[in-house]
Structure formats: C-alpha cells, structure tokens
PDB file of C-alpha atoms in Angstrom:
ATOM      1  CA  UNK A  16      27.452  68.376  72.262  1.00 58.00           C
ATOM      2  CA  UNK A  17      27.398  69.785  68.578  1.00 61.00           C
ATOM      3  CA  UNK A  18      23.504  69.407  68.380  1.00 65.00           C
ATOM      4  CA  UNK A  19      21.794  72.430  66.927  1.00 70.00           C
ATOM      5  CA  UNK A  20      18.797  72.132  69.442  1.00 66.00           C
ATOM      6  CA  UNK A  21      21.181  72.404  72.650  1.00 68.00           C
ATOM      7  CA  UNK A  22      22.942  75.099  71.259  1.00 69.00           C
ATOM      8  CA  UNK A  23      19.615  77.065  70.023  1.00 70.00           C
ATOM      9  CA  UNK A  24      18.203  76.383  73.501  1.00 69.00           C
ATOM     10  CA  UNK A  25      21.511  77.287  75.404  1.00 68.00           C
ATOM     11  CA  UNK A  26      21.327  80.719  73.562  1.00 68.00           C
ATOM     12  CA  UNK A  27      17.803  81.452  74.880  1.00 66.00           C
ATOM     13  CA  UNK A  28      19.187  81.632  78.226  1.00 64.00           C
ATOM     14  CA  UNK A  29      20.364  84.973  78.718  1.00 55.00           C
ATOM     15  CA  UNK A  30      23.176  85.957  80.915  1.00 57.00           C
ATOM     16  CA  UNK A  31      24.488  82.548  81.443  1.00 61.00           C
ATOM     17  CA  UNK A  32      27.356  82.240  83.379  1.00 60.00           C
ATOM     18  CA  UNK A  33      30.886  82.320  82.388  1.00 63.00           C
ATOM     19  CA  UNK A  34      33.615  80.990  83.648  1.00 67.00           C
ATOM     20  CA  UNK A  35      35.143  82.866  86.629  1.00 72.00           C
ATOM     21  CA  UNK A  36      37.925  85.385  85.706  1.00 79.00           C
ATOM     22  CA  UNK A  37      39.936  84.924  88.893  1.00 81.00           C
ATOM     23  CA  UNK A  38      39.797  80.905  88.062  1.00 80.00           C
ATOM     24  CA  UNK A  39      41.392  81.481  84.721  1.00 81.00           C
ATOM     25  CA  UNK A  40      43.988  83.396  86.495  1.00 86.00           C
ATOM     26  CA  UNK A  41      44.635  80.960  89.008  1.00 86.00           C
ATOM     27  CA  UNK A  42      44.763  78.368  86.383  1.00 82.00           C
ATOM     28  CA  UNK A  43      47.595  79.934  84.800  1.00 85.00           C
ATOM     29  CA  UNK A  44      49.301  80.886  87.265  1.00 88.00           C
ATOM     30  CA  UNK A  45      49.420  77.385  88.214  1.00 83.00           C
ATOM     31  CA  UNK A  46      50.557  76.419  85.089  1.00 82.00           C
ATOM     32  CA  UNK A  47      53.502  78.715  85.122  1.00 87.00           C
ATOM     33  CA  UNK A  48      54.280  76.814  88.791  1.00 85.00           C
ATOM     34  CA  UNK A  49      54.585  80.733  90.340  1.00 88.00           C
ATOM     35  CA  UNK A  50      55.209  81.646  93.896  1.00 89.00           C
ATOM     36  CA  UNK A  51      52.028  80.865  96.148  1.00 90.00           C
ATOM     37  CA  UNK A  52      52.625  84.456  97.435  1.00 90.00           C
ATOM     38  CA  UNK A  53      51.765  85.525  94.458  1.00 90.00           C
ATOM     39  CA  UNK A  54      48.448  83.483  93.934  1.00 89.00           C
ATOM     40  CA  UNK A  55      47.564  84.350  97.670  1.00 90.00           C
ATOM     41  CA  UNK A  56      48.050  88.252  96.809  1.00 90.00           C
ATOM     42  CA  UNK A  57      45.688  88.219  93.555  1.00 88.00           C
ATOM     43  CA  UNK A  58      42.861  86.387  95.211  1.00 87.00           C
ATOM     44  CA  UNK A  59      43.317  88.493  98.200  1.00 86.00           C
ATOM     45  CA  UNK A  60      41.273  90.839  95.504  1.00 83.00           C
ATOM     46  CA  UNK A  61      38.331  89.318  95.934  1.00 80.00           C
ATOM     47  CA  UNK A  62      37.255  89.382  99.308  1.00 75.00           C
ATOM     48  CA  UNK A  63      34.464  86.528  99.208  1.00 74.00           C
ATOM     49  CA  UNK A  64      36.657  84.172  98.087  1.00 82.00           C
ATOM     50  CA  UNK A  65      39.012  84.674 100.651  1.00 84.00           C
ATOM     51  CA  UNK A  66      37.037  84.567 103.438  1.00 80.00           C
ATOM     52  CA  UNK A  67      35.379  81.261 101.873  1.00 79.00           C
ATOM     53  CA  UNK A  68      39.142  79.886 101.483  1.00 84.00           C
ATOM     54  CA  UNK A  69      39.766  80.740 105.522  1.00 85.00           C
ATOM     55  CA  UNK A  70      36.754  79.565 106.177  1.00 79.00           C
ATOM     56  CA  UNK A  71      37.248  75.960 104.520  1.00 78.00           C
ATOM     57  CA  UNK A  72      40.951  75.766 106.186  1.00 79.00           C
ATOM     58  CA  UNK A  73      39.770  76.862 109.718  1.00 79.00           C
ATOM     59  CA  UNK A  74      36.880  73.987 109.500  1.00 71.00           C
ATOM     60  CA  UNK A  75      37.475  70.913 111.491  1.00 59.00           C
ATOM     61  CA  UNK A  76      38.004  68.441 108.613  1.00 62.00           C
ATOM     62  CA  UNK A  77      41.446  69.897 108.736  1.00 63.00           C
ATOM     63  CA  UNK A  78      42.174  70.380 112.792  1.00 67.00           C
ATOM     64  CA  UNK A  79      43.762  73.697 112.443  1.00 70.00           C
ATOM     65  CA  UNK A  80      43.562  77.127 113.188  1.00 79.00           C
ATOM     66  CA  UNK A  81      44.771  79.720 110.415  1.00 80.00           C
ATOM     67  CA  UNK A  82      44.610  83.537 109.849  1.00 80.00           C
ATOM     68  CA  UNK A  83      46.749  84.046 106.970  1.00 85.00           C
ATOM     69  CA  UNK A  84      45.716  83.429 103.088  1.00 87.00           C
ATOM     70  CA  UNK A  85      49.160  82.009 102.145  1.00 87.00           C
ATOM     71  CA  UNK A  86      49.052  79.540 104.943  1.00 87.00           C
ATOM     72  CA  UNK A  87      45.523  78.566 104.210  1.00 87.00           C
ATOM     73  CA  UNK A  88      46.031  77.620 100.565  1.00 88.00           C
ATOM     74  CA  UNK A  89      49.032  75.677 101.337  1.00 88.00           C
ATOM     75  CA  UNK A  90      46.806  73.581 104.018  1.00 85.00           C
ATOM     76  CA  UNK A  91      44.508  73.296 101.502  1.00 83.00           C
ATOM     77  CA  UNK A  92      46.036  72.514  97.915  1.00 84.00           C
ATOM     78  CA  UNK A  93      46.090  74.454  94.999  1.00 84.00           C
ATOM     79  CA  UNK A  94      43.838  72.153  93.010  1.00 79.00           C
ATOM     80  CA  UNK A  95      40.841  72.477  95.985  1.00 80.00           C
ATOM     81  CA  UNK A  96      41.550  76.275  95.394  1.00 84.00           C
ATOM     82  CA  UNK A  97      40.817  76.057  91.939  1.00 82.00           C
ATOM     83  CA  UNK A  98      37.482  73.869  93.553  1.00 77.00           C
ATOM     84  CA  UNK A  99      36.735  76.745  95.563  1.00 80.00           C
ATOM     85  CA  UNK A 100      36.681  79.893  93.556  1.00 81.00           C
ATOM     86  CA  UNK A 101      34.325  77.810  90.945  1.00 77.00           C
ATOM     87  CA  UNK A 102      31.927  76.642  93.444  1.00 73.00           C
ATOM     88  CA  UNK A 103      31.282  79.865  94.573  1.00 71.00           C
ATOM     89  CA  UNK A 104      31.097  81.587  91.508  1.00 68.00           C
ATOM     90  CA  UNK A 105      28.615  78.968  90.229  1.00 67.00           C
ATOM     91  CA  UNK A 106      26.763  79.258  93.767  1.00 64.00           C
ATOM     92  CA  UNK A 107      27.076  82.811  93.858  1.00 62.00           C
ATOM     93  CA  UNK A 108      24.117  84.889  95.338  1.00 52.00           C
ATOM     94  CA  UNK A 109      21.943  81.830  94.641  1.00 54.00           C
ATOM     95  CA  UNK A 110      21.572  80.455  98.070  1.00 48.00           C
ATOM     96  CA  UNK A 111      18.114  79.607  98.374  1.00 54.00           C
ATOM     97  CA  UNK A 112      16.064  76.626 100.229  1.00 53.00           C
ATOM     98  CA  UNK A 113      17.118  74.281  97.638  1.00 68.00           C
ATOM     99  CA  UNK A 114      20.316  75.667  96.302  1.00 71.00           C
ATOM    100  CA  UNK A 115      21.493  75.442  99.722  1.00 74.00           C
ATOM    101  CA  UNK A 116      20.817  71.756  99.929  1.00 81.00           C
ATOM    102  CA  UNK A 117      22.012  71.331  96.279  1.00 83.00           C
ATOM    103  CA  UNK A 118      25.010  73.292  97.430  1.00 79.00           C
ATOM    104  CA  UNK A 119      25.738  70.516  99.922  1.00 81.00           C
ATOM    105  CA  UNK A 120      24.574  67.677  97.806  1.00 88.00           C
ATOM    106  CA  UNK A 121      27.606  68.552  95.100  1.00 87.00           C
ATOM    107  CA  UNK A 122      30.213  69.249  98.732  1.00 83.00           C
ATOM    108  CA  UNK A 123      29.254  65.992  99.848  1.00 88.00           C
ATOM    109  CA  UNK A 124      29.583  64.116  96.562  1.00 93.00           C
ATOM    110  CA  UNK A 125      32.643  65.346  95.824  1.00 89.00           C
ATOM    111  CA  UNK A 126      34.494  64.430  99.265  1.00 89.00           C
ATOM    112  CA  UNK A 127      32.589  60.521  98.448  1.00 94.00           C
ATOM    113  CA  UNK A 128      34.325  60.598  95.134  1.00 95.00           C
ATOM    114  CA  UNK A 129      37.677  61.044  97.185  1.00 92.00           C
ATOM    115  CA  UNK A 130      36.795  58.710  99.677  1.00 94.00           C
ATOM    116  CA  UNK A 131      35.652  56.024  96.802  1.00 96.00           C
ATOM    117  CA  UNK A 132      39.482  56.174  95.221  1.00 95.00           C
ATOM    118  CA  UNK A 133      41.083  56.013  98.193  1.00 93.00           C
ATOM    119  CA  UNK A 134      39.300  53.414 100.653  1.00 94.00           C
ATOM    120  CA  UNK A 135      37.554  51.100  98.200  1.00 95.00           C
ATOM    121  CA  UNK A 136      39.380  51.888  94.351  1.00 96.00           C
ATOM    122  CA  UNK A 137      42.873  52.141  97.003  1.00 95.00           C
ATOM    123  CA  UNK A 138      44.050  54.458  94.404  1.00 93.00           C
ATOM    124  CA  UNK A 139      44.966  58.475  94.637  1.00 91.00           C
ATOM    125  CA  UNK A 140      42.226  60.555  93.157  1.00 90.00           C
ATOM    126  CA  UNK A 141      43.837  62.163  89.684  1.00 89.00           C
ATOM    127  CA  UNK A 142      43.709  66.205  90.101  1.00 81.00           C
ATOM    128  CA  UNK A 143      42.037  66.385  87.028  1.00 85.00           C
ATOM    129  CA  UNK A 144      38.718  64.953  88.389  1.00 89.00           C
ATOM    130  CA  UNK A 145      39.014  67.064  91.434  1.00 83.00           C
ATOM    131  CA  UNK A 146      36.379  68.873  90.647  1.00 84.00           C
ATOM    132  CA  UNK A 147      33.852  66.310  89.204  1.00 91.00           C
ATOM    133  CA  UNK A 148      31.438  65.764  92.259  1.00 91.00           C
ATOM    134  CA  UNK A 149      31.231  69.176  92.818  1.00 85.00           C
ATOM    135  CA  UNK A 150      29.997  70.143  88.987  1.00 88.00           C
ATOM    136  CA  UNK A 151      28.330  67.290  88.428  1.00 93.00           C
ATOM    137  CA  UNK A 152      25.020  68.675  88.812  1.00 91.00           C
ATOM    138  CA  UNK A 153      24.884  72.356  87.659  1.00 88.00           C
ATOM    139  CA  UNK A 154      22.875  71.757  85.212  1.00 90.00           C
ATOM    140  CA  UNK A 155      20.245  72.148  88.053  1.00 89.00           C
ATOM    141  CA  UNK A 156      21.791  75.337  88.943  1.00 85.00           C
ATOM    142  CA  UNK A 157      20.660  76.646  85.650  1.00 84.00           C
ATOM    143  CA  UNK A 158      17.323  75.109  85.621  1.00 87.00           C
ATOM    144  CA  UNK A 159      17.006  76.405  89.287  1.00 85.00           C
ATOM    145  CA  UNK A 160      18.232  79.808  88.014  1.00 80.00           C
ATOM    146  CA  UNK A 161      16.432  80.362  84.623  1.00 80.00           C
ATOM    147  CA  UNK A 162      13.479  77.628  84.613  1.00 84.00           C
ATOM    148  CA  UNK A 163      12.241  78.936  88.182  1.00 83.00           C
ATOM    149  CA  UNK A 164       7.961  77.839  87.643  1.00 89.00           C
ATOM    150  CA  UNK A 165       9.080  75.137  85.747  1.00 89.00           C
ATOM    151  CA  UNK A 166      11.604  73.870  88.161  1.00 87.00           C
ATOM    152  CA  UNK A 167       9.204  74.233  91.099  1.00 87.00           C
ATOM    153  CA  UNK A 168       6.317  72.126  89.403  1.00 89.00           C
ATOM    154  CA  UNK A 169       9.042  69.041  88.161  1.00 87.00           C
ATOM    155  CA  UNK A 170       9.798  69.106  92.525  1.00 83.00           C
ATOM    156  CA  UNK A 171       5.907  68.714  93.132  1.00 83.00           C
ATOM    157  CA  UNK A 172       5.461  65.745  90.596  1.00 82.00           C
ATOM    158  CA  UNK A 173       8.277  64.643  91.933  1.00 79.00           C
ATOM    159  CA  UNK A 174       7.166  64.673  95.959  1.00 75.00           C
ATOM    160  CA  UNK A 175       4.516  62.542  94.291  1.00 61.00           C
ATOM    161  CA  UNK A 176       5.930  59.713  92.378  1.00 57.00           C
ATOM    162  CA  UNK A 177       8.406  57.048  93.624  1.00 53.00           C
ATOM    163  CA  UNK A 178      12.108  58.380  93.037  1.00 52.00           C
ATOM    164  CA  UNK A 179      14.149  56.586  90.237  1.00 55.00           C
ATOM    165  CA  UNK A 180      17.059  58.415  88.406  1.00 56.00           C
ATOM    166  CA  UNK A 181      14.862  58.546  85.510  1.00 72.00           C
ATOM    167  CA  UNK A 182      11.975  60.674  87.047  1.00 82.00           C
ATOM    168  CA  UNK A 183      13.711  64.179  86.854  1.00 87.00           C
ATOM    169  CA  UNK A 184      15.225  63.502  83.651  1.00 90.00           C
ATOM    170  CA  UNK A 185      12.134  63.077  82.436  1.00 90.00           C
ATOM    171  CA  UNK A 186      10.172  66.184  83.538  1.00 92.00           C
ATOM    172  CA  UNK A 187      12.913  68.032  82.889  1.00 91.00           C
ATOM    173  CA  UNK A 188      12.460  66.686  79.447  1.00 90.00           C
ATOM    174  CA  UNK A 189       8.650  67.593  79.138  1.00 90.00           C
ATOM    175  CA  UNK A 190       8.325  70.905  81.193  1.00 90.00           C
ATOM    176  CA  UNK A 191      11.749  72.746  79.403  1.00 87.00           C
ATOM    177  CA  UNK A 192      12.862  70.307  76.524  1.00 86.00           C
ATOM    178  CA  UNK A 193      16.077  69.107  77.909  1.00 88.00           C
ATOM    179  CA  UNK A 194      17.689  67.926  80.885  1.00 91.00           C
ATOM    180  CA  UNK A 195      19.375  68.972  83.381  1.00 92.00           C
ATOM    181  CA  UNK A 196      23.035  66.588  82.003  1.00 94.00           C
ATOM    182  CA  UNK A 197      22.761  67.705  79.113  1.00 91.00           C
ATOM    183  CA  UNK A 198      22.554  71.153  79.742  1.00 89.00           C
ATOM    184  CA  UNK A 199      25.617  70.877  82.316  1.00 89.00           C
ATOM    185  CA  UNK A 200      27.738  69.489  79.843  1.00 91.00           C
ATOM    186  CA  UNK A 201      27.071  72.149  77.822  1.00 86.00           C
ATOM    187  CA  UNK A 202      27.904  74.678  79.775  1.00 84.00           C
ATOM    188  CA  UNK A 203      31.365  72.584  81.276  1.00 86.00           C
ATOM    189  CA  UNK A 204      32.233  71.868  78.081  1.00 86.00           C
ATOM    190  CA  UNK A 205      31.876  75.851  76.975  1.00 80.00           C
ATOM    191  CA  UNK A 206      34.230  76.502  79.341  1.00 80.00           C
ATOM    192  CA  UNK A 207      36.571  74.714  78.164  1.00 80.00           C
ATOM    193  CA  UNK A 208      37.137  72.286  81.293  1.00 83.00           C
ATOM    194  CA  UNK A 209      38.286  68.913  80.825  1.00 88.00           C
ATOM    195  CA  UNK A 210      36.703  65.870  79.159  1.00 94.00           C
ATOM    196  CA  UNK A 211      36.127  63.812  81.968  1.00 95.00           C
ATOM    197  CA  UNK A 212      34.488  66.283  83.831  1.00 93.00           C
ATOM    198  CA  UNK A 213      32.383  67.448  81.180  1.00 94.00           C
ATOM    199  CA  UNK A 214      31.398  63.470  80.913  1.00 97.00           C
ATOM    200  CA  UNK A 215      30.243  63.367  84.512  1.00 97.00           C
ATOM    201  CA  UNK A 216      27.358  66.300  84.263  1.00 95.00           C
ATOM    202  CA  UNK A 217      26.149  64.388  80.877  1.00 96.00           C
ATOM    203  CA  UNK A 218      26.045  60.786  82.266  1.00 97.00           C
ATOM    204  CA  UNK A 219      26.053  61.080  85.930  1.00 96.00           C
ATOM    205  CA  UNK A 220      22.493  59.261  86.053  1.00 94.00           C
ATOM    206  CA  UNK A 221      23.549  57.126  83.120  1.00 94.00           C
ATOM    207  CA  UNK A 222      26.750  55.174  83.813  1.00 96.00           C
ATOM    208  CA  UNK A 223      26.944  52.393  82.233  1.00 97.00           C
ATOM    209  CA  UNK A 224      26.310  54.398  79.315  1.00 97.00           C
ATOM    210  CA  UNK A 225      28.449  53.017  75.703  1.00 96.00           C
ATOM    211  CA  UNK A 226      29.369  55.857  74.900  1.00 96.00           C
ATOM    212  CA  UNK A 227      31.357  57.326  78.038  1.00 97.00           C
ATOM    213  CA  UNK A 228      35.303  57.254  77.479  1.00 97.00           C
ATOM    214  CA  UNK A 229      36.254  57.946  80.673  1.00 97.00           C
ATOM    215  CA  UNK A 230      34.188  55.331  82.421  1.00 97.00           C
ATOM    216  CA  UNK A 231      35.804  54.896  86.094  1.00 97.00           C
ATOM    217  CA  UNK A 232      35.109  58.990  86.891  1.00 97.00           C
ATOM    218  CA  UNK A 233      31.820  58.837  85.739  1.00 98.00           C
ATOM    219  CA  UNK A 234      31.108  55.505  87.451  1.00 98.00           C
ATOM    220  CA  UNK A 235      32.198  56.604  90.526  1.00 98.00           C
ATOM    221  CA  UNK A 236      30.965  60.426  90.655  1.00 97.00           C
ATOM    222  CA  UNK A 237      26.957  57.670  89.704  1.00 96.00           C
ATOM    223  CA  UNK A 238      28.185  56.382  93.272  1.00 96.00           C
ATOM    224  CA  UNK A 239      28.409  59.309  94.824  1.00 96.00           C
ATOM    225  CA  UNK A 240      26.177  61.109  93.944  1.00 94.00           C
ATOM    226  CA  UNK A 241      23.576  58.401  95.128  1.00 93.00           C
ATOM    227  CA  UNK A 242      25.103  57.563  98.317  1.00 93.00           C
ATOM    228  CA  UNK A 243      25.025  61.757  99.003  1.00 92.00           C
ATOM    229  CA  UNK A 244      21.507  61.648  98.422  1.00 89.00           C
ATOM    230  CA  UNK A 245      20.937  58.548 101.412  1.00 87.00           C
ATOM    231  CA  UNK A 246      22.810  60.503 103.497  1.00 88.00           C
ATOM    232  CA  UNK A 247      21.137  63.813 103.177  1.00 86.00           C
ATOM    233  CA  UNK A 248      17.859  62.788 102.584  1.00 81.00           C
ATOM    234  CA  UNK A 249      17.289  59.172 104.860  1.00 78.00           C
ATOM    235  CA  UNK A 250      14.144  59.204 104.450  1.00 73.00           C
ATOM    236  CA  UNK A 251      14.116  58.768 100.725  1.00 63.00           C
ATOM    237  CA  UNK A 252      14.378  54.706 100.852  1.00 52.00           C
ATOM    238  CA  UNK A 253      13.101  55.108  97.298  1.00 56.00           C
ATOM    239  CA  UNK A 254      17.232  55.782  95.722  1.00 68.00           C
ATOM    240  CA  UNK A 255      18.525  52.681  94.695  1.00 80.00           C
ATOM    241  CA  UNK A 256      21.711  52.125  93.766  1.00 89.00           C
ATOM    242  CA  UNK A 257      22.302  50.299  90.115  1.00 92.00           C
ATOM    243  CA  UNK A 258      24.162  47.305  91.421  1.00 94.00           C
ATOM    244  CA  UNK A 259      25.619  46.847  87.828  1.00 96.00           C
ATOM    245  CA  UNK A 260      27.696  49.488  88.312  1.00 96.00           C
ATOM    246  CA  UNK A 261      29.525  48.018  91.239  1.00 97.00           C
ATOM    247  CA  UNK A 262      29.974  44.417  89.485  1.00 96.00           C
ATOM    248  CA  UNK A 263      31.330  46.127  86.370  1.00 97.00           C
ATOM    249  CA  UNK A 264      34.054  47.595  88.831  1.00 97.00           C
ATOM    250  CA  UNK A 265      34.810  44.484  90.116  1.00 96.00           C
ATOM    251  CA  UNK A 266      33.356  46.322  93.908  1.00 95.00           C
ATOM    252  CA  UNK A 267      31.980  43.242  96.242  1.00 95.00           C
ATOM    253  CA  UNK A 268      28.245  44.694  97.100  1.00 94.00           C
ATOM    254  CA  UNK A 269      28.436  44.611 100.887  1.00 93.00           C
ATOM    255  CA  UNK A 270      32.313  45.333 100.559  1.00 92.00           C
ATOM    256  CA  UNK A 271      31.281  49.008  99.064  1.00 94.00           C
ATOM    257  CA  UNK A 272      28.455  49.750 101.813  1.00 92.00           C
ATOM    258  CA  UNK A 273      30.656  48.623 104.935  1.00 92.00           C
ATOM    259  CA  UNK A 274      33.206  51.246 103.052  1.00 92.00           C
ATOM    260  CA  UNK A 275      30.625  53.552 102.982  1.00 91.00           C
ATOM    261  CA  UNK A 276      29.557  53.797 106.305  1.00 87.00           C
ATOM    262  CA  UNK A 277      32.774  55.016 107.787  1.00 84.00           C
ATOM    263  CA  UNK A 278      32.349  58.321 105.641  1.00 85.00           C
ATOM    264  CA  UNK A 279      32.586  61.280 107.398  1.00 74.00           C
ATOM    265  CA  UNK A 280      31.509  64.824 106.362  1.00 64.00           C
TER     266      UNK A 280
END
C-alpha cells in the first residue's frame, strides 16, 4: 500500500473521491450511541439519501410499508445505513450501462456474503465486514470513471477471450499500469476504513493469497463475488469457482452449491 508507483499513479487521478461527509457524521454519531432521532434529522439533509433509505425499507426483502425516516432506519440497522450513504456516494451520478450492472453486481455480493455466514459458515456476519461485498470492487468504479477508452477496449478483449479471474487483471495491467484491487485498496484504505475491508478490494480475485490476515472475509467476499457473477450473467459458463477455496474452509463442494441455490435477491 506504501508503494511509490500506486501513490504517483493515484495522484494522477484528479478529483478522486473522498469519503462522504454525511458518512463520517453518521459514523460518529454512532459512536457516541446518540438518539436515532437525531441521526434521522441530519440525513434528512440530504434528500437523495433519504429517499434511497425509504426506498430500501419499503422494498419487499423486508415486507413492510414505511413513510417515516426514523422508522425506516430502525427497520433497517444502523450499520446498512452506514452501507447506504457510501454506496451511493461512490455510485453517485455514475449510473451508466455498466455501472448499473456493476451497481448490482456489488448489491448482490454483498447480501451472498450474508447469506454465506449465516446458512453455510452458521455464524452472524461481524458489522465490521458489513460493507465488504459492496466495496469490493470500486476499483472498477474508478477505472470506469477516469480510464473511460481504456476501460471500454479491456471489455472488448475481454468479450473475446475465455473468462478467468486473471483476464481483467491483466489488461488492466497493460492498458493503465495497475489493477483494478489494487487501486481499490488504495482508495479504502485512504479513507481510513477498516483492514479487512481494505483486504477484500486487494485480494478479492486472489484468496488464497499468503499474505491476507484476515482470510475468512476475503475468502468468502472470492465466493461471492463469483457466485454474483453466475447469477447475473448465466450465460457466462466460463466463471469457475477455485474449489481450493472451499476445501481450505472445510465447505463440502456440493454442500456450498445446494446452499447456494436457495439465495434469494
């Protein structure tokens, strides 16, 4: 992360994002365990995120029907709050083609990481790597949103060789000079978030990697993020999933898929 070639090439990219104000704020306010009529009144500031939170309670993956803010973060959680306002700061007037389906590749791999602890690891998800799945990839986000000629010749070689997790790392490598983790943990770890997340967008594609500390996260965010990919795109029989990674878990083969067809959206 201290390499003087990611930081010279981060610094090329001008107006990089920063992390969101109002998430700081939250953060803190968190911290200092304050009132939830209190959180609901200062992100009833920003009217995007608000509607995005009612929008999220009022969907049918939680069966209700809600008007007010306050109620709507309490349905929801504090910590998918937190989720929320970075998501759509990070996707932010970037909603494109292929953000849009990136948008709902890191939604989907996020609610497999939950489903992973709890139906196959039996095991509650820790709140600090509630947000893993869905920043796991924005290191495409900033190749999407500075590295736009670039990033639309690596998805033509790509229509035209056989998918492995290798391939994009790879012409990401060639056409800009770094990938796509490397860049994410970059810009995770500039923002100070924590270590296991920041692990996750620099070894997502690399797993069983030596060097990873926090290995189960990063393990399981490799899972999901595959198994978001078969369900999005079907016809891409070409993404395998590393078997390895399931035996070093101790995760029967045909145990995980039989889990992983009663996932719902």
């Amino acid at each position: 992360m201290n390499s003087e070639e990611l930081f010279r090439f981060i610094n090329n990219i001008e107006n990089i994002s920063t992390l969101p104000k109002l998430y700081n704020e939250i953060n803190k306010m968190i911290e200092k365990k304050l009132d939830v009529d209190l959180i609901a009144s200062v992100i009833e500031r920003d009217q995007s995120i608000s509607s995005k939170i009612l929008q999220v309670a009022n969907s049918a993956y939680y069966g209700v029907k809600i008007g007010s803010l306050k109620q709507a973060i309490m349905r929801i959680g504090l910590q998918n709050i937190k989720n929320i306002v970075l998501s759509n700061s990070v996707f932010k007037n970037n909603i494109n083609g292929n953000m849009e389906m990136i948008w709902l590749h890191a939604n989907m791999t996020n609610k497999i990481v939950g489903y992973i602890y709890k139906k196959i690891l039996f095991k509650k998800l820790p709140s600090i790597y509630s947000s893993a799945g869905l920043l796991h990839d924005i290191g495409r986000i900033i190749i999407m949103q500075f590295f736009i000629k670039e990033n639309e010749k690596i998805e033509v070689l790509l229509n035209n060789t056989p998918i492995d997790k290798k391939s994009r790392l790879n012409y990401e490598k060639k056409l800009i000079g770094i990938d796509h983790q490397k860049i994410g943990a970059y810009l995770l770890n500039w923002w100070d978030l924590p270590l296991p997340i920041i692990e996750v967008a620099m070894y997502h594609h690399d797993p069983l990697n030596k060097l990873i500390i926090n290995k189960e996260i990063v393990k399981v965010t490799y899972l999901a993020n595959v198994m978001s990919w078969r369900l999005l795109q079907p016809d891409k029989s070409e993404l395998k999933l590393d078997e390895e990674v399931l035996e070093t878990m101790n995760i029967p083969v045909d145990k995980f898929y039989e889990k992983i067809d009663g996932f719902e959206m």
